[in-house]
Amino acid sequence: MSEKGIDIKNEEKQVDTAPTPQNTPVFTAPLAAGAGISSETADALAAQNPALLGLLQGRLSTLIGASSGYIESLPKPVRERVDVLRYLQQQHTEIDKKLHLEIFELEKKYSKLYAPLYERRTAIVQGTAEPTEEEKAEGAKIAEAEQQEESGIQEQDEDKEKQDVKGIPEFWLTTLKSHPQLAELITERDEEAIKYLRDIRLEYLGDKPGFKLEFEFAENPFFANAVLSKTYVYEQSDVAGDLEFGSATGTEIDWKPDHDLSVKVETKKQRHKTTNRTRVVKRTVPAETFFSFFATVKEPDMNDDSEVADETRDRIELDYELAEEFKEKIIPCAIDWFTGKALEYEGLDEEEYDDEFMDDYYDEDDDDDEDEDEDDSDEDGLSRSVKEAAEPPQCKNQ
């Protein structure tokens, strides 16, 4: 035996700790090392070999939520109790499903109570009815309480020509442009068409959970449709029981000749290599427009992990976000968006939104096929698009 005594106080204690979800790694050691990639390492990989980084991230993402082996290591009686808790959770989810369906039915019930208010708003906006003296007085009180300097209810001796204006001109255009996300989608060309927008309505579906957004337009030079609509159908989650967007179907717009806002004409000048003669080539290409909102976008196959499929999924997600904005905020509180008050209580700022929203939503390929005309002609620096020649200014809040 060693003459040196054992220092019990300083000896490291070997404590056997039972495996728990907290101390059991989700992945085995080799994968855990890969999972803990630092941001610096990821940046270096992205610069040196982006394909390798993408492959590594894809592999690791499939392991999220994988079993650590902890549950399987428990004694059989304990695992049976765990299974019972799973059963209780399933019962909880079934109750949640009923709760969310009842909430949805409650929304439908109260939509009927809101309907007369929306009808009255539409009549005043369109100029088919005038406010009563009582309505004017109550409106003036609210404007005064909110210290709204733009309120003109108490003004006298206005220009007679201005007094002859019916309704509230460009009400919905101003309302939509006050919403930061929608302002990014509305182009200068779109504005002329949206000026004809008379009303936006919400209608709940009767046979299944879902709703329809209806955009009513006056007769206009852009399209023949009197109403553009988009229908959203909910699906109920088996996990939480809540209602989630399942599908969306839009209206096919009947564009009038030379007024299709979903396309633009690009004009290019090309010079022949041999004869040096110049010709003008025109082609129609997709254009950014608010009216892309009404397109029906097909959900990609769940196993499709291509870049195009990811962009399509992003577009669908943004579409659902906009639908929710129309349903929960814009239609119920249109006047607050018209005046800009909604920006205050929603805590929104147009500067917080950047061009990524438009890039994701429009799903437009900006890469030009420059090889298309190389056999016949030469790009001589004169090529330009009609849009580039007259780039519209960025939309601003009203």
mmCIF file of C-alpha atoms in Angstrom:
data_model
loop_
_atom_site.group_PDB
_atom_site.id
_atom_site.type_symbol
_atom_site.label_atom_id
_atom_site.label_comp_id
_atom_site.label_asym_id
_atom_site.label_seq_id
_atom_site.Cartn_x
_atom_site.Cartn_y
_atom_site.Cartn_z
ATOM 1 C CA MET A 1 0.000 0.000 0.000
ATOM 2 C CA SER A 2 1.238 3.457 -0.781
ATOM 3 C CA GLU A 3 2.630 5.333 2.152
ATOM 4 C CA LYS A 4 0.835 8.403 0.922
ATOM 5 C CA GLY A 5 -2.535 8.669 2.559
ATOM 6 C CA ILE A 6 -5.685 9.146 0.598
ATOM 7 C CA ASP A 7 -7.160 12.630 0.854
ATOM 8 C CA ILE A 8 -10.841 11.853 0.920
ATOM 9 C CA LYS A 9 -11.850 15.508 0.787
ATOM 10 C CA ASN A 10 -9.975 16.201 -2.433
ATOM 11 C CA GLU A 11 -10.750 12.934 -4.147
ATOM 12 C CA GLU A 12 -13.103 13.299 -7.103
ATOM 13 C CA LYS A 13 -16.356 11.558 -6.392
ATOM 14 C CA GLN A 14 -17.622 9.192 -9.052
ATOM 15 C CA VAL A 15 -21.361 9.654 -9.054
ATOM 16 C CA ASP A 16 -23.514 7.496 -11.288
ATOM 17 C CA THR A 17 -26.205 9.716 -12.710
ATOM 18 C CA ALA A 18 -29.291 8.175 -14.239
ATOM 19 C CA PRO A 19 -29.935 9.197 -17.840
ATOM 20 C CA THR A 20 -32.502 11.944 -18.265
ATOM 21 C CA PRO A 21 -33.600 14.053 -21.225
ATOM 22 C CA GLN A 22 -31.439 16.831 -19.745
ATOM 23 C CA ASN A 23 -28.176 14.886 -19.514
ATOM 24 C CA THR A 24 -28.642 12.545 -22.459
ATOM 25 C CA PRO A 25 -27.476 13.972 -25.800
ATOM 26 C CA VAL A 26 -30.016 14.045 -28.577
ATOM 27 C CA PHE A 27 -27.397 12.869 -31.087
ATOM 28 C CA THR A 28 -24.525 10.421 -30.851
ATOM 29 C CA ALA A 29 -21.089 11.921 -30.353
ATOM 30 C CA PRO A 30 -20.032 12.248 -34.024
ATOM 31 C CA LEU A 31 -23.268 14.004 -34.953
ATOM 32 C CA ALA A 32 -23.248 16.160 -31.852
ATOM 33 C CA ALA A 33 -19.907 17.534 -32.915
ATOM 34 C CA GLY A 34 -21.347 18.455 -36.265
ATOM 35 C CA ALA A 35 -24.458 19.944 -34.698
ATOM 36 C CA GLY A 36 -22.425 22.416 -32.701
ATOM 37 C CA ILE A 37 -21.014 24.264 -35.678
ATOM 38 C CA SER A 38 -20.018 27.772 -34.689
ATOM 39 C CA SER A 39 -21.079 30.720 -36.796
ATOM 40 C CA GLU A 40 -17.437 31.343 -37.747
ATOM 41 C CA THR A 41 -17.007 27.747 -38.943
ATOM 42 C CA ALA A 42 -20.298 27.901 -40.839
ATOM 43 C CA ASP A 43 -19.215 31.112 -42.575
ATOM 44 C CA ALA A 44 -15.886 29.538 -43.527
ATOM 45 C CA LEU A 45 -17.629 26.443 -44.900
ATOM 46 C CA ALA A 46 -20.080 28.582 -46.817
ATOM 47 C CA ALA A 47 -17.236 30.487 -48.431
ATOM 48 C CA GLN A 48 -15.116 27.433 -49.234
ATOM 49 C CA ASN A 49 -17.730 24.825 -50.029
ATOM 50 C CA PRO A 50 -21.358 26.003 -49.829
ATOM 51 C CA ALA A 51 -22.611 22.676 -51.182
ATOM 52 C CA LEU A 52 -20.936 20.787 -48.322
ATOM 53 C CA LEU A 53 -22.414 23.161 -45.746
ATOM 54 C CA GLY A 54 -25.881 22.755 -47.250
ATOM 55 C CA LEU A 55 -25.539 18.972 -47.199
ATOM 56 C CA LEU A 56 -24.385 18.989 -43.568
ATOM 57 C CA GLN A 57 -27.198 21.272 -42.452
ATOM 58 C CA GLY A 58 -29.724 19.155 -44.326
ATOM 59 C CA ARG A 59 -28.504 15.961 -42.653
ATOM 60 C CA LEU A 60 -28.590 17.524 -39.190
ATOM 61 C CA SER A 61 -32.053 19.015 -39.672
ATOM 62 C CA THR A 62 -33.471 15.538 -40.239
ATOM 63 C CA LEU A 63 -32.231 14.481 -36.805
ATOM 64 C CA ILE A 64 -34.074 17.154 -34.859
ATOM 65 C CA GLY A 65 -36.337 15.452 -32.354
ATOM 66 C CA ALA A 66 -34.694 12.062 -32.809
ATOM 67 C CA SER A 67 -34.878 9.734 -29.859
ATOM 68 C CA SER A 68 -31.969 9.886 -27.398
ATOM 69 C CA GLY A 69 -32.695 6.363 -26.203
ATOM 70 C CA TYR A 70 -33.693 7.597 -22.772
ATOM 71 C CA ILE A 71 -37.361 6.560 -22.953
ATOM 72 C CA GLU A 72 -36.424 3.146 -24.323
ATOM 73 C CA SER A 73 -34.027 2.611 -21.410
ATOM 74 C CA LEU A 74 -36.724 3.037 -18.759
ATOM 75 C CA PRO A 75 -38.185 0.002 -16.977
ATOM 76 C CA LYS A 76 -41.311 -1.470 -18.564
ATOM 77 C CA PRO A 77 -43.737 -0.253 -15.825
ATOM 78 C CA VAL A 78 -42.429 3.307 -16.217
ATOM 79 C CA ARG A 79 -42.788 3.150 -19.998
ATOM 80 C CA GLU A 80 -46.370 1.974 -19.560
ATOM 81 C CA ARG A 81 -47.082 5.029 -17.402
ATOM 82 C CA VAL A 82 -45.507 7.245 -20.050
ATOM 83 C CA ASP A 83 -47.829 5.680 -22.624
ATOM 84 C CA VAL A 84 -50.811 6.490 -20.409
ATOM 85 C CA LEU A 85 -49.726 10.135 -20.289
ATOM 86 C CA ARG A 86 -49.601 10.084 -24.068
ATOM 87 C CA TYR A 87 -53.189 8.850 -24.057
ATOM 88 C CA LEU A 88 -54.244 11.630 -21.675
ATOM 89 C CA GLN A 89 -52.538 14.163 -23.944
ATOM 90 C CA GLN A 90 -54.488 12.791 -26.906
ATOM 91 C CA GLN A 91 -57.719 13.345 -24.992
ATOM 92 C CA HIS A 92 -56.576 16.889 -24.212
ATOM 93 C CA THR A 93 -56.001 17.504 -27.930
ATOM 94 C CA GLU A 94 -59.510 16.271 -28.759
ATOM 95 C CA ILE A 95 -60.937 18.833 -26.328
ATOM 96 C CA ASP A 96 -58.701 21.513 -27.885
ATOM 97 C CA LYS A 97 -60.117 20.657 -31.303
ATOM 98 C CA LYS A 98 -63.648 21.280 -30.042
ATOM 99 C CA LEU A 99 -62.513 24.531 -28.414
ATOM 100 C CA HIS A 100 -61.009 25.920 -31.629
ATOM 101 C CA LEU A 101 -64.051 24.914 -33.679
ATOM 102 C CA GLU A 102 -66.332 26.648 -31.187
ATOM 103 C CA ILE A 103 -64.164 29.769 -31.304
ATOM 104 C CA PHE A 104 -64.462 29.724 -35.086
ATOM 105 C CA GLU A 105 -68.241 29.382 -34.851
ATOM 106 C CA LEU A 106 -68.237 32.317 -32.434
ATOM 107 C CA GLU A 107 -66.331 34.372 -35.025
ATOM 108 C CA LYS A 108 -69.008 33.531 -37.594
ATOM 109 C CA LYS A 109 -71.763 34.529 -35.154
ATOM 110 C CA TYR A 110 -70.227 37.911 -34.421
ATOM 111 C CA SER A 111 -69.492 38.559 -38.095
ATOM 112 C CA LYS A 112 -73.262 38.906 -38.523
ATOM 113 C CA LEU A 113 -73.284 41.575 -35.825
ATOM 114 C CA TYR A 114 -70.478 43.477 -37.553
ATOM 115 C CA ALA A 115 -72.205 43.264 -40.953
ATOM 116 C CA PRO A 116 -74.487 46.343 -40.557
ATOM 117 C CA LEU A 117 -71.474 48.464 -39.548
ATOM 118 C CA TYR A 118 -69.527 47.343 -42.621
ATOM 119 C CA GLU A 119 -72.522 47.998 -44.860
ATOM 120 C CA ARG A 120 -72.849 51.500 -43.449
ATOM 121 C CA ARG A 121 -69.129 52.109 -43.927
ATOM 122 C CA THR A 122 -69.335 50.946 -47.539
ATOM 123 C CA ALA A 123 -72.291 53.244 -48.255
ATOM 124 C CA ILE A 124 -70.460 56.283 -46.855
ATOM 125 C CA VAL A 125 -67.185 55.462 -48.618
ATOM 126 C CA GLN A 126 -68.900 54.914 -51.964
ATOM 127 C CA GLY A 127 -71.096 57.999 -51.569
ATOM 128 C CA THR A 128 -74.415 56.171 -51.818
ATOM 129 C CA ALA A 129 -75.379 57.540 -48.395
ATOM 130 C CA GLU A 130 -74.474 60.580 -46.318
ATOM 131 C CA PRO A 131 -73.712 60.597 -42.571
ATOM 132 C CA THR A 132 -76.529 61.721 -40.299
ATOM 133 C CA GLU A 133 -76.118 64.733 -38.055
ATOM 134 C CA GLU A 134 -75.867 62.424 -35.064
ATOM 135 C CA GLU A 135 -73.077 60.419 -36.728
ATOM 136 C CA LYS A 136 -71.203 63.622 -37.575
ATOM 137 C CA ALA A 137 -71.449 64.836 -33.990
ATOM 138 C CA GLU A 138 -70.209 61.538 -32.540
ATOM 139 C CA GLY A 139 -67.381 61.396 -35.077
ATOM 140 C CA ALA A 140 -66.340 64.938 -34.176
ATOM 141 C CA LYS A 141 -66.135 63.969 -30.499
ATOM 142 C CA ILE A 142 -63.823 61.062 -31.286
ATOM 143 C CA ALA A 143 -61.619 63.197 -33.524
ATOM 144 C CA GLU A 144 -61.403 65.891 -30.850
ATOM 145 C CA ALA A 145 -60.590 63.336 -28.137
ATOM 146 C CA GLU A 146 -57.812 61.923 -30.296
ATOM 147 C CA GLN A 147 -56.663 65.453 -31.196
ATOM 148 C CA GLN A 148 -56.950 64.759 -34.876
ATOM 149 C CA GLU A 149 -56.109 68.032 -36.606
ATOM 150 C CA GLU A 150 -57.178 66.674 -39.989
ATOM 151 C CA SER A 151 -60.804 66.392 -38.884
ATOM 152 C CA GLY A 152 -62.835 68.798 -41.005
ATOM 153 C CA ILE A 153 -66.266 68.155 -39.567
ATOM 154 C CA GLN A 154 -66.448 71.528 -37.820
ATOM 155 C CA GLU A 155 -65.131 73.550 -40.753
ATOM 156 C CA GLN A 156 -67.376 75.995 -42.588
ATOM 157 C CA ASP A 157 -67.262 77.919 -45.871
ATOM 158 C CA GLU A 158 -65.520 75.230 -47.868
ATOM 159 C CA ASP A 159 -65.062 75.481 -51.592
ATOM 160 C CA LYS A 160 -68.344 74.406 -53.204
ATOM 161 C CA GLU A 161 -66.486 72.241 -55.717
ATOM 162 C CA LYS A 162 -64.935 70.247 -52.875
ATOM 163 C CA GLN A 163 -68.298 69.889 -51.195
ATOM 164 C CA ASP A 164 -69.650 68.147 -54.289
ATOM 165 C CA VAL A 165 -67.208 65.223 -53.884
ATOM 166 C CA LYS A 166 -69.063 62.000 -53.144
ATOM 167 C CA GLY A 167 -67.928 59.489 -50.578
ATOM 168 C CA ILE A 168 -64.248 59.200 -49.665
ATOM 169 C CA PRO A 169 -62.125 59.109 -52.834
ATOM 170 C CA GLU A 170 -59.390 56.461 -53.005
ATOM 171 C CA PHE A 171 -60.288 55.209 -49.535
ATOM 172 C CA TRP A 172 -59.080 51.644 -50.057
ATOM 173 C CA LEU A 173 -55.963 52.622 -51.990
ATOM 174 C CA THR A 174 -54.894 54.878 -49.133
ATOM 175 C CA THR A 175 -55.823 52.207 -46.596
ATOM 176 C CA LEU A 176 -53.769 49.483 -48.291
ATOM 177 C CA LYS A 177 -50.768 51.720 -48.877
ATOM 178 C CA SER A 178 -50.708 52.601 -45.197
ATOM 179 C CA HIS A 179 -49.990 48.959 -44.383
ATOM 180 C CA PRO A 180 -46.192 48.493 -44.662
ATOM 181 C CA GLN A 181 -46.255 45.015 -46.197
ATOM 182 C CA LEU A 182 -48.973 45.859 -48.718
ATOM 183 C CA ALA A 183 -47.266 49.151 -49.573
ATOM 184 C CA GLU A 184 -44.266 47.094 -50.687
ATOM 185 C CA LEU A 185 -46.457 45.033 -53.021
ATOM 186 C CA ILE A 186 -48.400 47.873 -54.645
ATOM 187 C CA THR A 187 -46.569 49.225 -57.672
ATOM 188 C CA GLU A 188 -47.178 52.530 -59.378
ATOM 189 C CA ARG A 189 -49.060 50.718 -62.151
ATOM 190 C CA ASP A 190 -51.201 48.918 -59.547
ATOM 191 C CA GLU A 191 -52.326 52.192 -57.991
ATOM 192 C CA GLU A 192 -54.350 53.169 -61.027
ATOM 193 C CA ALA A 193 -56.295 49.907 -60.853
ATOM 194 C CA ILE A 194 -56.757 49.939 -57.070
ATOM 195 C CA LYS A 195 -58.369 53.371 -57.322
ATOM 196 C CA TYR A 196 -61.399 51.481 -58.654
ATOM 197 C CA LEU A 197 -61.587 49.280 -55.523
ATOM 198 C CA ARG A 198 -64.989 49.893 -53.915
ATOM 199 C CA ASP A 199 -64.998 47.471 -50.993
ATOM 200 C CA ILE A 200 -63.194 44.562 -49.303
ATOM 201 C CA ARG A 201 -65.407 41.990 -47.613
ATOM 202 C CA LEU A 202 -64.957 38.889 -45.471
ATOM 203 C CA GLU A 203 -67.318 35.955 -45.894
ATOM 204 C CA TYR A 204 -67.128 32.777 -43.805
ATOM 205 C CA LEU A 205 -67.585 29.437 -45.540
ATOM 206 C CA GLY A 206 -70.705 27.540 -44.588
ATOM 207 C CA ASP A 207 -69.732 23.935 -45.299
ATOM 208 C CA LYS A 208 -66.219 23.853 -43.810
ATOM 209 C CA PRO A 209 -63.886 25.981 -41.687
ATOM 210 C CA GLY A 210 -62.529 28.783 -43.801
ATOM 211 C CA PHE A 211 -63.280 32.180 -45.274
ATOM 212 C CA LYS A 212 -63.342 34.158 -48.499
ATOM 213 C CA LEU A 213 -61.906 37.612 -49.145
ATOM 214 C CA GLU A 214 -63.854 39.577 -51.768
ATOM 215 C CA PHE A 215 -62.511 42.684 -53.489
ATOM 216 C CA GLU A 216 -65.267 44.577 -55.305
ATOM 217 C CA PHE A 217 -64.203 46.868 -58.156
ATOM 218 C CA ALA A 218 -66.025 49.459 -60.173
ATOM 219 C CA GLU A 219 -65.895 49.129 -63.949
ATOM 220 C CA ASN A 220 -62.329 49.826 -64.982
ATOM 221 C CA PRO A 221 -59.995 49.615 -67.996
ATOM 222 C CA PHE A 222 -57.802 46.883 -66.477
ATOM 223 C CA PHE A 223 -59.958 43.764 -66.042
ATOM 224 C CA ALA A 224 -63.520 42.624 -66.612
ATOM 225 C CA ASN A 225 -64.046 41.004 -63.188
ATOM 226 C CA ALA A 226 -66.416 42.910 -60.898
ATOM 227 C CA VAL A 227 -65.167 40.918 -57.903
ATOM 228 C CA LEU A 228 -61.763 39.357 -57.282
ATOM 229 C CA SER A 229 -61.766 36.811 -54.494
ATOM 230 C CA LYS A 230 -59.543 34.387 -52.682
ATOM 231 C CA THR A 231 -60.832 31.482 -50.609
ATOM 232 C CA TYR A 232 -58.904 29.977 -47.704
ATOM 233 C CA VAL A 233 -59.727 26.602 -46.178
ATOM 234 C CA TYR A 234 -58.539 25.623 -42.720
ATOM 235 C CA GLU A 235 -57.242 22.239 -41.615
ATOM 236 C CA GLN A 236 -57.264 21.184 -37.982
ATOM 237 C CA SER A 237 -53.944 20.269 -36.436
ATOM 238 C CA ASP A 238 -53.729 16.771 -34.960
ATOM 239 C CA VAL A 239 -51.041 17.998 -32.561
ATOM 240 C CA ALA A 240 -52.516 21.117 -30.964
ATOM 241 C CA GLY A 241 -56.058 21.076 -32.335
ATOM 242 C CA ASP A 242 -55.870 24.608 -33.676
ATOM 243 C CA LEU A 243 -57.004 25.668 -37.151
ATOM 244 C CA GLU A 244 -54.234 26.086 -39.697
ATOM 245 C CA PHE A 245 -54.287 27.259 -43.290
ATOM 246 C CA GLY A 246 -54.684 24.269 -45.548
ATOM 247 C CA SER A 247 -55.282 25.623 -49.041
ATOM 248 C CA ALA A 248 -56.049 28.801 -50.958
ATOM 249 C CA THR A 249 -57.835 29.316 -54.272
ATOM 250 C CA GLY A 250 -57.813 32.636 -56.088
ATOM 251 C CA THR A 251 -59.666 34.267 -58.955
ATOM 252 C CA GLU A 252 -58.372 34.071 -62.495
ATOM 253 C CA ILE A 253 -58.217 37.703 -63.570
ATOM 254 C CA ASP A 254 -59.759 38.502 -66.961
ATOM 255 C CA TRP A 255 -57.291 41.158 -68.078
ATOM 256 C CA LYS A 256 -58.323 43.544 -70.826
ATOM 257 C CA PRO A 257 -56.032 43.914 -73.866
ATOM 258 C CA ASP A 258 -52.829 45.844 -73.169
ATOM 259 C CA HIS A 259 -53.740 46.306 -69.485
ATOM 260 C CA ASP A 260 -52.395 43.113 -67.918
ATOM 261 C CA LEU A 261 -50.515 44.291 -64.830
ATOM 262 C CA SER A 262 -48.991 40.851 -64.255
ATOM 263 C CA VAL A 263 -46.675 41.226 -67.244
ATOM 264 C CA LYS A 264 -44.465 43.884 -68.726
ATOM 265 C CA VAL A 265 -42.932 44.374 -72.156
ATOM 266 C CA GLU A 266 -39.168 44.576 -72.332
ATOM 267 C CA THR A 267 -37.652 46.303 -75.323
ATOM 268 C CA LYS A 268 -34.116 45.510 -76.406
ATOM 269 C CA LYS A 269 -31.974 46.870 -79.203
ATOM 270 C CA GLN A 270 -29.745 44.272 -80.826
ATOM 271 C CA ARG A 271 -27.000 44.735 -83.368
ATOM 272 C CA HIS A 272 -26.205 41.988 -85.863
ATOM 273 C CA LYS A 273 -22.604 40.803 -85.729
ATOM 274 C CA THR A 274 -22.109 40.622 -89.480
ATOM 275 C CA THR A 275 -24.269 43.377 -90.989
ATOM 276 C CA ASN A 276 -24.047 45.733 -88.004
ATOM 277 C CA ARG A 277 -27.735 46.463 -88.507
ATOM 278 C CA THR A 278 -29.856 47.211 -85.421
ATOM 279 C CA ARG A 279 -33.224 45.713 -84.654
ATOM 280 C CA VAL A 280 -35.716 46.175 -81.804
ATOM 281 C CA VAL A 281 -36.873 43.040 -80.002
ATOM 282 C CA LYS A 282 -39.825 43.017 -77.616
ATOM 283 C CA ARG A 283 -40.752 40.253 -75.237
ATOM 284 C CA THR A 284 -43.323 39.834 -72.493
ATOM 285 C CA VAL A 285 -42.032 38.880 -69.050
ATOM 286 C CA PRO A 286 -43.683 38.517 -65.608
ATOM 287 C CA ALA A 287 -44.056 41.756 -63.669
ATOM 288 C CA GLU A 288 -44.323 42.497 -59.987
ATOM 289 C CA THR A 289 -47.877 43.388 -59.027
ATOM 290 C CA PHE A 290 -50.194 43.400 -56.031
ATOM 291 C CA PHE A 291 -52.641 41.371 -58.108
ATOM 292 C CA SER A 292 -50.369 38.330 -57.795
ATOM 293 C CA PHE A 293 -52.176 37.943 -54.473
ATOM 294 C CA PHE A 294 -55.142 36.455 -56.354
ATOM 295 C CA ALA A 295 -53.093 33.715 -58.021
ATOM 296 C CA THR A 296 -53.607 30.105 -56.950
ATOM 297 C CA VAL A 297 -50.223 28.711 -55.983
ATOM 298 C CA LYS A 298 -49.857 24.938 -55.915
ATOM 299 C CA GLU A 299 -48.178 23.450 -52.851
ATOM 300 C CA PRO A 300 -44.930 21.651 -53.823
ATOM 301 C CA ASP A 301 -44.487 17.979 -53.064
ATOM 302 C CA MET A 302 -43.400 17.532 -49.452
ATOM 303 C CA ASN A 303 -40.320 15.587 -50.585
ATOM 304 C CA ASP A 304 -39.261 18.310 -53.027
ATOM 305 C CA ASP A 305 -36.351 20.176 -51.415
ATOM 306 C CA SER A 306 -35.343 22.163 -54.482
ATOM 307 C CA GLU A 307 -34.765 25.898 -54.354
ATOM 308 C CA VAL A 308 -37.871 26.535 -56.446
ATOM 309 C CA ALA A 309 -39.981 24.488 -54.030
ATOM 310 C CA ASP A 310 -38.599 26.390 -51.041
ATOM 311 C CA GLU A 311 -39.369 29.716 -52.710
ATOM 312 C CA THR A 312 -42.903 28.529 -53.461
ATOM 313 C CA ARG A 313 -43.420 27.503 -49.831
ATOM 314 C CA ASP A 314 -42.175 30.934 -48.707
ATOM 315 C CA ARG A 315 -44.621 32.600 -51.066
ATOM 316 C CA ILE A 316 -47.522 30.494 -49.771
ATOM 317 C CA GLU A 317 -46.599 31.302 -46.170
ATOM 318 C CA LEU A 318 -46.510 35.021 -46.939
ATOM 319 C CA ASP A 319 -49.831 34.707 -48.736
ATOM 320 C CA TYR A 320 -51.392 33.221 -45.604
ATOM 321 C CA GLU A 321 -49.913 36.050 -43.538
ATOM 322 C CA LEU A 322 -51.515 38.635 -45.817
ATOM 323 C CA ALA A 323 -54.849 36.814 -45.673
ATOM 324 C CA GLU A 324 -54.724 36.958 -41.889
ATOM 325 C CA GLU A 325 -53.872 40.667 -42.030
ATOM 326 C CA PHE A 326 -56.925 41.349 -44.207
ATOM 327 C CA LYS A 327 -59.172 39.211 -42.006
ATOM 328 C CA GLU A 328 -58.046 40.375 -38.567
ATOM 329 C CA LYS A 329 -56.835 43.936 -39.112
ATOM 330 C CA ILE A 330 -57.497 45.668 -42.418
ATOM 331 C CA ILE A 331 -61.190 44.853 -42.885
ATOM 332 C CA PRO A 332 -62.219 45.391 -39.239
ATOM 333 C CA CYS A 333 -60.120 48.553 -38.745
ATOM 334 C CA ALA A 334 -59.967 50.076 -42.229
ATOM 335 C CA ILE A 335 -60.451 53.661 -41.005
ATOM 336 C CA ASP A 336 -57.465 53.336 -38.660
ATOM 337 C CA TRP A 337 -55.249 52.279 -41.567
ATOM 338 C CA PHE A 338 -56.685 55.085 -43.696
ATOM 339 C CA THR A 339 -55.753 57.709 -41.077
ATOM 340 C CA GLY A 340 -52.513 55.987 -40.051
ATOM 341 C CA LYS A 341 -53.642 55.437 -36.473
ATOM 342 C CA ALA A 342 -53.184 51.677 -36.835
ATOM 343 C CA LEU A 343 -49.458 52.149 -37.312
ATOM 344 C CA GLU A 344 -49.294 53.512 -33.782
ATOM 345 C CA TYR A 345 -51.142 50.804 -31.895
ATOM 346 C CA GLU A 346 -49.759 48.003 -34.091
ATOM 347 C CA GLY A 347 -46.240 49.251 -33.457
ATOM 348 C CA LEU A 348 -45.434 49.108 -37.163
ATOM 349 C CA ASP A 349 -42.884 51.143 -39.015
ATOM 350 C CA GLU A 350 -42.480 50.985 -42.772
ATOM 351 C CA GLU A 351 -38.709 51.270 -42.397
ATOM 352 C CA GLU A 352 -38.673 47.907 -40.610
ATOM 353 C CA TYR A 353 -39.615 46.160 -43.850
ATOM 354 C CA ASP A 354 -37.045 45.606 -46.546
ATOM 355 C CA ASP A 355 -36.980 44.210 -50.043
ATOM 356 C CA GLU A 356 -36.787 40.603 -48.812
ATOM 357 C CA PHE A 357 -40.582 40.595 -48.431
ATOM 358 C CA MET A 358 -41.083 41.423 -52.099
ATOM 359 C CA ASP A 359 -38.337 39.013 -53.177
ATOM 360 C CA ASP A 360 -40.060 36.131 -51.366
ATOM 361 C CA TYR A 361 -43.587 37.042 -52.402
ATOM 362 C CA TYR A 362 -43.214 37.669 -56.111
ATOM 363 C CA ASP A 363 -41.202 34.510 -56.806
ATOM 364 C CA GLU A 364 -39.775 36.107 -59.919
ATOM 365 C CA ASP A 365 -36.637 34.903 -61.657
ATOM 366 C CA ASP A 366 -34.483 37.958 -62.296
ATOM 367 C CA ASP A 367 -31.799 36.104 -64.240
ATOM 368 C CA ASP A 368 -31.832 37.099 -67.886
ATOM 369 C CA ASP A 369 -31.189 34.459 -70.505
ATOM 370 C CA GLU A 370 -28.356 36.304 -72.206
ATOM 371 C CA ASP A 371 -27.375 33.304 -74.301
ATOM 372 C CA GLU A 372 -30.702 33.296 -76.119
ATOM 373 C CA ASP A 373 -29.709 35.753 -78.817
ATOM 374 C CA GLU A 374 -25.942 35.214 -78.955
ATOM 375 C CA ASP A 375 -26.122 33.354 -82.247
ATOM 376 C CA ASP A 376 -27.851 36.204 -84.086
ATOM 377 C CA SER A 377 -26.946 39.394 -82.348
ATOM 378 C CA ASP A 378 -24.754 41.308 -79.968
ATOM 379 C CA GLU A 379 -25.844 43.227 -76.894
ATOM 380 C CA ASP A 380 -24.379 46.683 -77.592
ATOM 381 C CA GLY A 381 -25.146 48.372 -74.289
ATOM 382 C CA LEU A 382 -28.367 49.880 -75.609
ATOM 383 C CA SER A 383 -30.545 47.137 -74.104
ATOM 384 C CA ARG A 384 -32.923 48.291 -71.427
ATOM 385 C CA SER A 385 -36.369 47.439 -70.154
ATOM 386 C CA VAL A 386 -39.352 49.713 -70.208
ATOM 387 C CA LYS A 387 -39.561 49.395 -66.459
ATOM 388 C CA GLU A 388 -35.956 50.488 -65.955
ATOM 389 C CA ALA A 389 -36.591 53.510 -68.114
ATOM 390 C CA ALA A 390 -39.282 54.756 -65.772
ATOM 391 C CA GLU A 391 -38.631 53.198 -62.361
ATOM 392 C CA PRO A 392 -41.524 54.059 -60.019
ATOM 393 C CA PRO A 393 -40.710 55.721 -56.691
ATOM 394 C CA GLN A 394 -41.010 53.715 -53.487
ATOM 395 C CA CYS A 395 -44.480 53.733 -52.006
ATOM 396 C CA LYS A 396 -44.832 55.803 -48.864
ATOM 397 C CA ASN A 397 -47.333 55.744 -46.046
ATOM 398 C CA GLN A 398 -50.205 58.090 -46.392
#
